[in-house]
Amino acid sequence: MEKLIIKGGKPLEGEVEVSGAKNAALPIMASSLMADGLHVLEGVPNLRDIKTMISLLEHIGSKISWAGDLKITTDNYNADEAPYDLVKTMRASILVLGPLVARLKKAKISLPGGCAIGARPIDLHLKALEAMGAKIELREGYVKVSAPKLHGANITFDKITVTGTENIIMAAVLAEGKTIISNAAREPEVTDLACHLVNMGAKISGAGTDKITIEGVANLRPAKHKIIPDRIEAGTLMMAAGITGGNLKIKNFPVEMLQTAILKLSEAGLHIETGDTYAHVKAGPGLKATNVTTAPYPGFATDLQAQFMTLMSVAEGTCIVTETIFENRFMHVPELQRMGADIRVDGGFAVVKGIKRLRGAPVMATDLRASASLVIAALSAKGTSEIRRIYHLDRGYEAIEQKLSSVGADIVRAPDGDAR
Ligand code: EPU
């Protein structure tokens, strides 16, 4: 295992570029299963989750090469399943469900089970597939889906689900007839997938709204696609600049997709100027306590909640951070407390009372976004922090220590002999 050693107190200054979005790349890679021929994906970030998806697609039968662009061809299928070993490493493995059911009319997926941030069931994916004519069986930890004749349906999700919406769009694209998804997720990553599928010949309208209509087609063709920038990485970088008193130009910045975060961070005291594809973030004279409540897009992203809480832990005043998407997404709190933060959790609420400065400490990453919150905490803290279990971080932040050290951070990766 490895750890990050960060000496805090260096303002981030200079220019840094955002990578492609992991959560857009994953469903788009899975969608390549739906058409023979060569798919070419530009801007796929070099991350552990992407490598897990590559292993999964190769297990199913894809031939993949990755030098610059990611090239995927699936002309033969060896398997119709997502096995336990891969699903347990990455829940997003569930994204092959829709494509397999659409293309092979069957799929066998290991049930994901709970994870560090909550129970995260897939009942809504399965209920929607059932409405489209699929037969679902749960056996020995696997869900077996068979759908010799998948047909369109009117689907209303009880709760907004991102990968659920993506799976059902992919299943509906090759089903017979029309599917209407109501209460669909509006996340930009869903829209990016829909754009790619339309380039492949799918008939989809309404992506980016809460009502998506899909007219089934008989087949799709391969396509080339450039992945959108990662709005969560971009938001994390803004906060890293703000908490270190920095002055950072963030390039390949998805301005439209981050409107809510930009508003909140401006309210919290950051100066943010945006151009077409960049944001220039300057720390103000101090951070102000600002309440935030997570919500599905275009609300404040749950994937930025932990990082925002770090920022608030050194803001002037007291604020409430409310998490509404996942029931257990405050795992970073005990670690931030070890660095001196004054945070009290009550169910889905965290009351954060700002202190002057965090203190460096050894801390443990518990999930991907919690890891990012600890990194920005350490960047601003007095003294040295060691962040353990950074394999979580490597799931979702490309070349994080290179990017941060290029703008002035004192951060190194080292082997962790003391991994617990
Ligand atoms: N839910 C159900 N039943 C379902 C599906 C979801 O009850 O069948 C619940 C979940 O338990 C949760 C809520 O609905 O309470 C929303 O979950 P959603 O399905 O939207 O989450 P997801 O699709 O599993 C994606 C991202 C997450 C991100 C969430 C919310 C990918 C690969 N993952 O997860 O990203 O937090 O949407 O925006 O797109 C991350 O990148 O760190 C990450 C966790």
Coordinates of C-alpha atoms and ligand atoms in Angstrom, one line a residue:
M1 CA 0.0 0.0 0.0
E2 CA 1.0 3.6 -0.4
K3 CA 0.4 6.8 1.5
L4 CA 0.6 10.5 0.8
I5 CA 2.8 12.8 2.9
I6 CA 1.7 16.4 2.7
K7 CA 3.4 19.4 4.4
G8 CA 0.6 21.9 4.7
G9 CA 0.6 25.7 4.3
K10 CA 1.7 26.2 0.7
P11 CA -0.8 28.3 -1.3
L12 CA -1.6 26.6 -4.7
E13 CA -0.6 29.0 -7.5
G14 CA -0.3 28.5 -11.2
E15 CA -2.3 26.5 -13.8
V16 CA -3.7 23.0 -13.6
E17 CA -5.9 21.0 -16.0
V18 CA -8.9 18.9 -15.2
S19 CA -9.0 15.3 -16.5
G20 CA -11.9 13.5 -18.2
A21 CA -14.8 12.5 -16.0
K22 CA -14.6 9.0 -14.5
N23 CA -18.4 8.8 -14.1
A24 CA -18.9 9.7 -17.8
A25 CA -16.2 7.4 -19.1
L26 CA -17.5 4.3 -17.2
P27 CA -21.0 4.1 -18.7
I28 CA -19.7 5.1 -22.2
M29 CA -17.1 2.3 -22.0
A30 CA -19.9 -0.1 -21.1
S31 CA -22.0 1.1 -24.0
S32 CA -19.3 -0.1 -26.4
L33 CA -20.7 -3.6 -25.7
M34 CA -23.8 -2.6 -27.8
A35 CA -22.2 -2.4 -31.2
D36 CA -19.6 -4.4 -33.1
G37 CA -16.6 -2.6 -34.5
L38 CA -14.0 -0.1 -33.2
H39 CA -15.1 2.5 -30.5
V40 CA -12.6 5.3 -29.9
L41 CA -12.8 7.3 -26.6
E42 CA -10.7 10.4 -26.1
G43 CA -9.9 11.9 -22.7
V44 CA -10.4 8.7 -20.6
P45 CA -8.7 9.4 -17.3
N46 CA -6.0 7.0 -16.1
L47 CA -7.7 5.7 -12.9
R48 CA -8.1 2.5 -11.0
D49 CA -11.9 2.4 -11.7
I50 CA -11.2 2.7 -15.4
K51 CA -8.7 -0.2 -15.2
T52 CA -11.4 -2.2 -13.4
M53 CA -13.9 -1.5 -16.2
I54 CA -11.3 -2.5 -18.8
S55 CA -10.8 -5.9 -16.9
L56 CA -14.6 -6.3 -16.8
L57 CA -15.0 -5.6 -20.6
E58 CA -12.1 -7.9 -21.4
H59 CA -13.7 -10.6 -19.3
I60 CA -16.9 -10.2 -21.3
G61 CA -14.9 -10.4 -24.6
S62 CA -13.7 -6.9 -25.6
K63 CA -10.3 -6.3 -27.1
I64 CA -8.9 -3.1 -25.7
S65 CA -5.9 -0.9 -26.3
W66 CA -5.0 2.3 -24.5
A67 CA -2.3 4.6 -25.9
G68 CA -3.7 8.1 -25.9
D69 CA -7.2 7.2 -27.0
L70 CA -9.0 4.2 -25.5
K71 CA -9.9 1.8 -28.3
I72 CA -12.5 -0.9 -27.6
T73 CA -13.8 -3.6 -30.0
T74 CA -16.3 -6.3 -28.9
D75 CA -17.1 -8.6 -31.8
N76 CA -17.3 -11.8 -29.7
Y77 CA -18.6 -12.5 -26.3
N78 CA -17.0 -14.9 -23.9
A79 CA -19.3 -14.1 -20.9
D80 CA -22.5 -12.4 -20.1
E81 CA -21.5 -11.7 -16.5
A82 CA -20.0 -9.2 -14.1
P83 CA -18.2 -11.5 -11.5
Y84 CA -18.0 -10.9 -7.8
D85 CA -14.3 -10.0 -7.8
L86 CA -14.8 -7.1 -10.1
V87 CA -18.1 -5.8 -8.7
K88 CA -16.7 -5.8 -5.2
T89 CA -13.8 -3.7 -6.4
M90 CA -16.1 -1.2 -8.2
R91 CA -19.8 -0.9 -7.8
A92 CA -20.1 0.9 -11.2
S93 CA -19.5 -2.6 -12.7
I94 CA -23.3 -2.7 -12.6
L95 CA -23.2 -0.5 -15.7
V96 CA -22.7 -3.5 -18.0
L97 CA -26.2 -4.7 -17.0
G98 CA -28.1 -2.5 -19.5
P99 CA -25.7 -3.2 -22.4
L100 CA -25.7 -6.9 -21.8
V101 CA -29.4 -7.2 -21.6
A102 CA -29.8 -5.1 -24.7
R103 CA -27.3 -7.0 -26.8
L104 CA -27.2 -10.5 -25.5
K105 CA -30.8 -10.5 -24.0
K106 CA -29.3 -11.8 -20.7
A107 CA -26.9 -10.9 -18.0
K108 CA -25.6 -12.2 -14.7
I109 CA -24.3 -9.6 -12.3
S110 CA -22.9 -10.1 -8.8
L111 CA -25.0 -8.1 -6.4
P112 CA -23.0 -5.1 -5.3
G113 CA -24.0 -5.2 -1.6
G114 CA -23.3 -2.2 0.7
C115 CA -20.3 0.1 0.6
A116 CA -18.6 2.6 2.8
I117 CA -21.0 5.4 2.0
G118 CA -24.3 3.5 2.3
A119 CA -26.5 0.5 1.4
R120 CA -26.7 1.5 -2.3
P121 CA -29.2 -1.1 -3.6
I122 CA -30.0 -1.7 -7.3
D123 CA -33.7 -2.4 -6.9
L124 CA -34.7 0.5 -9.1
H125 CA -32.5 -0.7 -12.0
L126 CA -34.2 -4.2 -11.7
K127 CA -37.8 -2.9 -11.3
A128 CA -37.4 -0.8 -14.5
L129 CA -36.0 -3.8 -16.5
E130 CA -38.9 -5.9 -15.2
A131 CA -41.3 -3.3 -16.6
M132 CA -39.5 -3.7 -19.9
G133 CA -40.2 -7.5 -20.0
A134 CA -37.1 -8.8 -18.3
K135 CA -37.2 -11.8 -15.9
I136 CA -35.2 -11.3 -12.8
E137 CA -33.9 -14.1 -10.5
L138 CA -31.7 -13.6 -7.4
R139 CA -29.5 -16.5 -6.7
E140 CA -26.3 -17.1 -4.8
G141 CA -25.4 -13.5 -4.6
Y142 CA -26.0 -12.9 -8.3
V143 CA -28.9 -11.3 -10.1
K144 CA -29.7 -13.2 -13.3
V145 CA -31.7 -11.2 -15.9
S146 CA -33.2 -12.8 -19.0
A147 CA -35.0 -10.7 -21.6
P148 CA -35.5 -12.5 -24.9
K149 CA -38.0 -9.7 -25.9
L150 CA -37.2 -6.4 -24.3
H151 CA -39.9 -3.8 -25.0
G152 CA -40.3 -0.1 -24.3
A153 CA -42.1 1.0 -21.1
N154 CA -43.1 4.0 -19.1
I155 CA -40.8 4.1 -16.2
T156 CA -41.0 6.5 -13.3
F157 CA -38.0 6.1 -10.9
D158 CA -39.1 6.4 -7.2
K159 CA -35.8 8.0 -6.5
I160 CA -33.4 9.7 -8.8
T161 CA -30.6 7.3 -9.7
V162 CA -27.7 8.1 -11.9
T163 CA -26.4 4.6 -12.9
G164 CA -30.0 3.4 -12.9
T165 CA -31.0 6.0 -15.5
E166 CA -27.9 5.1 -17.5
N167 CA -28.6 1.4 -17.4
I168 CA -32.2 1.9 -18.5
I169 CA -31.3 4.3 -21.3
M170 CA -28.8 1.6 -22.6
A171 CA -31.3 -1.2 -22.3
A172 CA -34.1 0.9 -24.0
V173 CA -31.9 1.9 -27.0
L174 CA -32.1 -1.6 -28.5
A175 CA -35.6 -2.5 -27.1
E176 CA -38.7 -2.7 -29.2
G177 CA -40.8 0.5 -29.1
K178 CA -40.7 3.6 -27.0
T179 CA -39.4 4.0 -23.4
I180 CA -40.1 7.1 -21.4
I181 CA -38.1 7.6 -18.2
S182 CA -39.6 10.0 -15.7
N183 CA -37.8 11.4 -12.7
A184 CA -34.6 10.6 -14.7
A185 CA -31.2 11.8 -13.4
R186 CA -30.1 15.0 -15.1
E187 CA -26.4 14.7 -14.3
P188 CA -24.1 15.8 -17.2
E189 CA -22.6 12.3 -17.2
V190 CA -26.0 10.9 -18.2
T191 CA -26.2 13.5 -21.0
D192 CA -22.7 12.6 -22.2
L193 CA -23.7 9.0 -22.4
A194 CA -26.8 9.9 -24.4
C195 CA -24.8 12.0 -26.8
H196 CA -22.5 9.1 -27.5
L197 CA -25.4 6.7 -27.9
V198 CA -27.0 9.1 -30.4
N199 CA -23.7 9.2 -32.4
M200 CA -24.0 5.4 -32.4
G201 CA -27.4 5.6 -34.0
A202 CA -29.7 5.7 -30.9
K203 CA -32.9 7.8 -30.8
I204 CA -32.9 9.6 -27.5
S205 CA -34.4 12.9 -26.6
G206 CA -34.7 14.8 -23.3
A207 CA -31.3 13.8 -21.8
G208 CA -30.4 16.5 -19.3
T209 CA -34.0 16.9 -18.2
D210 CA -36.0 14.7 -15.9
K211 CA -38.0 13.1 -18.8
I212 CA -36.0 11.1 -21.3
T213 CA -37.6 9.4 -24.3
I214 CA -36.0 6.6 -26.2
E215 CA -37.2 5.0 -29.4
G216 CA -35.7 1.6 -29.8
V217 CA -33.6 0.9 -32.9
A218 CA -32.6 -2.5 -34.4
N219 CA -28.8 -1.9 -34.1
L220 CA -26.1 0.6 -33.4
R221 CA -22.7 1.4 -35.0
P222 CA -19.4 2.1 -33.2
A223 CA -18.5 5.8 -32.7
K224 CA -15.8 8.2 -31.5
H225 CA -16.3 10.3 -28.5
K226 CA -14.5 12.8 -26.3
I227 CA -15.3 12.5 -22.6
I228 CA -16.5 15.6 -20.7
P229 CA -14.3 17.2 -18.0
D230 CA -14.6 15.9 -14.5
R231 CA -16.7 18.4 -12.6
I232 CA -15.9 16.8 -9.2
E233 CA -12.2 17.0 -9.8
A234 CA -12.7 20.6 -10.9
G235 CA -14.7 21.4 -7.8
T236 CA -12.1 19.8 -5.6
L237 CA -9.4 21.9 -7.2
M238 CA -11.4 25.1 -6.6
M239 CA -11.6 24.2 -2.9
A240 CA -7.9 23.3 -2.7
A241 CA -7.1 26.7 -4.1
G242 CA -9.5 28.4 -1.7
I243 CA -8.4 26.7 1.5
T244 CA -4.7 27.2 0.9
G245 CA -5.1 31.0 0.2
G246 CA -4.1 30.2 -3.4
N247 CA -4.5 31.7 -6.9
L248 CA -5.2 29.0 -9.4
K249 CA -6.2 28.9 -13.0
I250 CA -8.1 25.7 -13.7
K251 CA -8.2 24.7 -17.3
N252 CA -10.6 22.2 -19.1
F253 CA -13.1 23.5 -16.5
P254 CA -16.8 22.6 -17.1
V255 CA -18.2 26.0 -16.2
E256 CA -21.9 25.2 -17.0
M257 CA -21.8 22.0 -14.9
L258 CA -20.5 23.6 -11.8
Q259 CA -22.9 26.6 -11.4
T260 CA -24.2 25.5 -8.0
A261 CA -20.8 24.9 -6.6
I262 CA -19.4 28.2 -8.0
L263 CA -22.3 30.0 -6.3
K264 CA -21.7 28.2 -2.9
L265 CA -18.0 28.8 -3.0
S266 CA -18.4 32.4 -3.9
E267 CA -20.8 32.7 -0.9
A268 CA -18.1 31.1 1.2
G269 CA -15.6 33.9 0.2
L270 CA -13.8 32.6 -2.9
H271 CA -13.3 34.9 -5.9
I272 CA -14.1 32.9 -9.0
E273 CA -13.9 34.3 -12.5
T274 CA -14.8 32.0 -15.4
G275 CA -14.2 31.9 -19.1
D276 CA -15.5 29.4 -21.7
T277 CA -13.3 26.6 -20.5
Y278 CA -11.4 27.8 -17.4
A279 CA -12.0 29.1 -13.9
H280 CA -9.6 31.5 -12.1
V281 CA -10.0 31.0 -8.4
K282 CA -8.5 33.3 -5.8
A283 CA -8.9 33.0 -2.1
G284 CA -10.5 36.0 -0.5
P285 CA -9.5 37.5 2.9
G286 CA -11.1 34.7 4.8
L287 CA -13.7 31.8 4.5
K288 CA -17.3 32.4 5.7
A289 CA -19.5 29.6 7.1
T290 CA -22.0 28.7 4.5
N291 CA -24.8 26.0 4.8
V292 CA -25.0 23.4 2.1
T293 CA -27.5 20.6 1.3
T294 CA -26.6 17.9 -1.2
A295 CA -29.1 17.2 -4.0
P296 CA -29.2 15.5 -7.4
Y297 CA -28.0 17.6 -10.3
P298 CA -28.2 20.6 -10.7
G299 CA -28.1 20.7 -6.9
F300 CA -24.9 20.6 -4.8
A301 CA -23.2 17.3 -5.6
T302 CA -22.8 14.7 -2.8
D303 CA -19.4 14.0 -4.4
L304 CA -18.3 17.5 -3.3
Q305 CA -19.8 17.4 0.2
A306 CA -16.7 16.0 2.1
Q307 CA -14.4 18.5 0.4
F308 CA -16.8 21.4 1.2
M309 CA -16.9 20.3 4.8
T310 CA -13.1 20.6 5.0
L311 CA -13.4 24.1 3.8
M312 CA -16.0 25.0 6.3
S313 CA -14.0 23.5 9.1
V314 CA -11.7 26.6 8.8
A315 CA -14.4 29.1 7.9
E316 CA -15.5 31.9 10.2
G317 CA -18.7 30.9 12.0
T318 CA -20.8 27.8 12.2
C319 CA -22.7 26.1 9.4
I320 CA -24.8 23.0 8.7
V321 CA -23.8 20.5 6.0
T322 CA -26.8 18.3 5.1
E323 CA -26.3 15.0 3.2
T324 CA -29.5 13.8 1.4
I325 CA -28.2 11.2 -1.1
F326 CA -26.2 8.7 0.9
E327 CA -26.9 7.7 4.5
N328 CA -23.3 7.2 5.6
R329 CA -21.3 9.8 3.9
F330 CA -19.7 11.4 6.9
M331 CA -16.9 9.0 7.3
H332 CA -14.4 11.8 6.8
V333 CA -15.6 13.5 10.0
P334 CA -13.6 11.5 12.6
E335 CA -10.5 11.9 10.5
L336 CA -11.0 15.7 10.2
Q337 CA -11.6 15.7 13.9
R338 CA -8.2 14.2 14.4
M339 CA -6.8 17.2 12.6
G340 CA -8.6 19.5 15.1
A341 CA -11.9 20.2 13.2
D342 CA -14.9 21.0 15.4
I343 CA -17.7 19.0 13.7
R344 CA -20.8 17.3 15.3
V345 CA -22.8 14.8 13.3
D346 CA -26.5 14.2 13.9
G347 CA -28.0 11.8 11.4
G348 CA -27.8 13.4 8.0
F349 CA -26.6 16.8 9.4
A350 CA -23.2 17.9 10.4
V351 CA -22.7 21.1 12.4
V352 CA -19.4 22.6 11.5
K353 CA -17.9 25.2 13.7
G354 CA -14.9 26.8 12.0
I355 CA -11.5 26.9 13.7
K356 CA -8.5 29.0 12.8
R357 CA -6.4 26.2 11.3
L358 CA -6.3 22.4 11.1
R359 CA -3.2 20.6 12.4
G360 CA -1.4 17.9 10.4
A361 CA -2.0 14.3 11.6
P362 CA -1.9 10.8 10.3
V363 CA -5.3 10.0 8.9
M364 CA -7.0 7.2 7.0
A365 CA -8.9 7.6 3.7
T366 CA -12.3 5.7 3.8
D367 CA -13.8 6.3 0.4
L368 CA -13.0 8.3 -2.7
R369 CA -14.4 11.7 -1.9
A370 CA -13.5 11.4 1.8
S371 CA -9.9 10.9 0.6
A372 CA -10.0 14.1 -1.4
S373 CA -11.4 16.0 1.6
L374 CA -8.4 14.8 3.7
V375 CA -5.9 15.9 1.0
I376 CA -7.2 19.4 0.9
A377 CA -7.3 19.5 4.7
A378 CA -3.7 18.4 4.8
L379 CA -2.7 21.0 2.1
S380 CA -3.9 23.8 4.5
A381 CA -3.0 22.3 7.8
K382 CA -0.1 23.4 10.0
G383 CA 2.6 20.7 9.9
T384 CA 2.7 17.3 8.2
S385 CA -0.1 14.9 7.5
E386 CA 0.1 11.3 6.3
I387 CA -2.9 10.0 4.4
R388 CA -3.2 6.2 4.4
R389 CA -5.3 3.9 2.2
I390 CA -5.0 6.2 -0.8
Y391 CA -6.0 3.5 -3.2
H392 CA -9.4 5.1 -2.7
L393 CA -8.1 8.3 -4.1
D394 CA -6.5 6.6 -7.1
R395 CA -10.0 5.3 -8.1
G396 CA -11.0 8.8 -9.0
Y397 CA -8.2 11.5 -9.2
E398 CA -5.8 11.2 -12.0
A399 CA -2.1 12.0 -11.2
I400 CA -3.2 13.9 -8.1
E401 CA 0.2 14.5 -6.5
Q402 CA 1.8 15.5 -9.8
K403 CA -1.0 18.0 -10.4
L404 CA -0.9 19.5 -6.9
S405 CA 2.9 19.6 -6.7
S406 CA 3.0 21.4 -10.1
V407 CA 1.1 24.3 -8.5
G408 CA 3.2 24.5 -5.3
A409 CA 1.9 21.8 -3.0
D410 CA 4.5 19.8 -0.9
I411 CA 3.1 16.3 -1.5
V412 CA 4.8 13.0 -2.0
R413 CA 3.7 9.4 -2.4
A414 CA 5.6 6.9 -0.4
P415 CA 5.2 3.2 0.4
D416 CA 3.2 2.6 3.5
G417 CA 4.9 0.0 5.6
D418 CA 2.6 0.8 8.5
A419 CA -0.7 0.0 6.6
R420 CA -3.5 -0.8 8.9
Ligands
EPU1 N1 -30.8 4.0 -4.9 C1 -31.8 3.1 -4.5 N2 -32.0 2.1 -5.4 C2 -31.4 1.9 -6.6 C3 -30.4 2.9 -7.0 C4 -30.2 3.9 -6.1 O1 -32.4 3.2 -3.5 O2 -31.7 1.0 -7.4 C5 -30.5 5.1 -4.0 C6 -29.0 5.1 -3.5 O3 -28.9 4.2 -2.4 C7 -28.8 6.5 -3.1 C8 -29.6 7.3 -4.2 O4 -30.6 6.3 -4.7 O5 -29.3 6.8 -1.9 C9 -28.8 7.8 -5.4 O6 -27.9 6.8 -5.9 P1 -27.5 6.7 -7.4 O7 -28.1 5.4 -8.0 O8 -27.8 8.0 -8.1 O9 -25.9 6.5 -7.3 P2 -25.0 5.7 -8.2 O10 -25.6 5.8 -9.6 O11 -24.7 4.4 -7.6 C10 -23.5 7.7 -9.0 C11 -22.0 8.0 -9.0 C12 -21.6 8.3 -7.6 C13 -22.4 9.5 -7.1 C14 -23.9 9.2 -7.2 C15 -24.8 10.4 -6.8 C16 -21.2 6.7 -10.9 C17 -20.4 5.6 -11.4 N3 -21.3 6.9 -9.6 O12 -23.7 6.6 -8.2 O13 -20.2 8.7 -7.6 O14 -22.1 9.8 -5.8 O15 -24.2 8.8 -8.6 O16 -24.5 11.5 -7.6 O17 -21.7 7.5 -11.7 C18 -18.0 8.8 -6.8 O18 -17.7 9.1 -7.9 O19 -17.3 9.0 -5.8 C19 -19.4 8.3 -6.6 C20 -19.8 7.7 -5.5

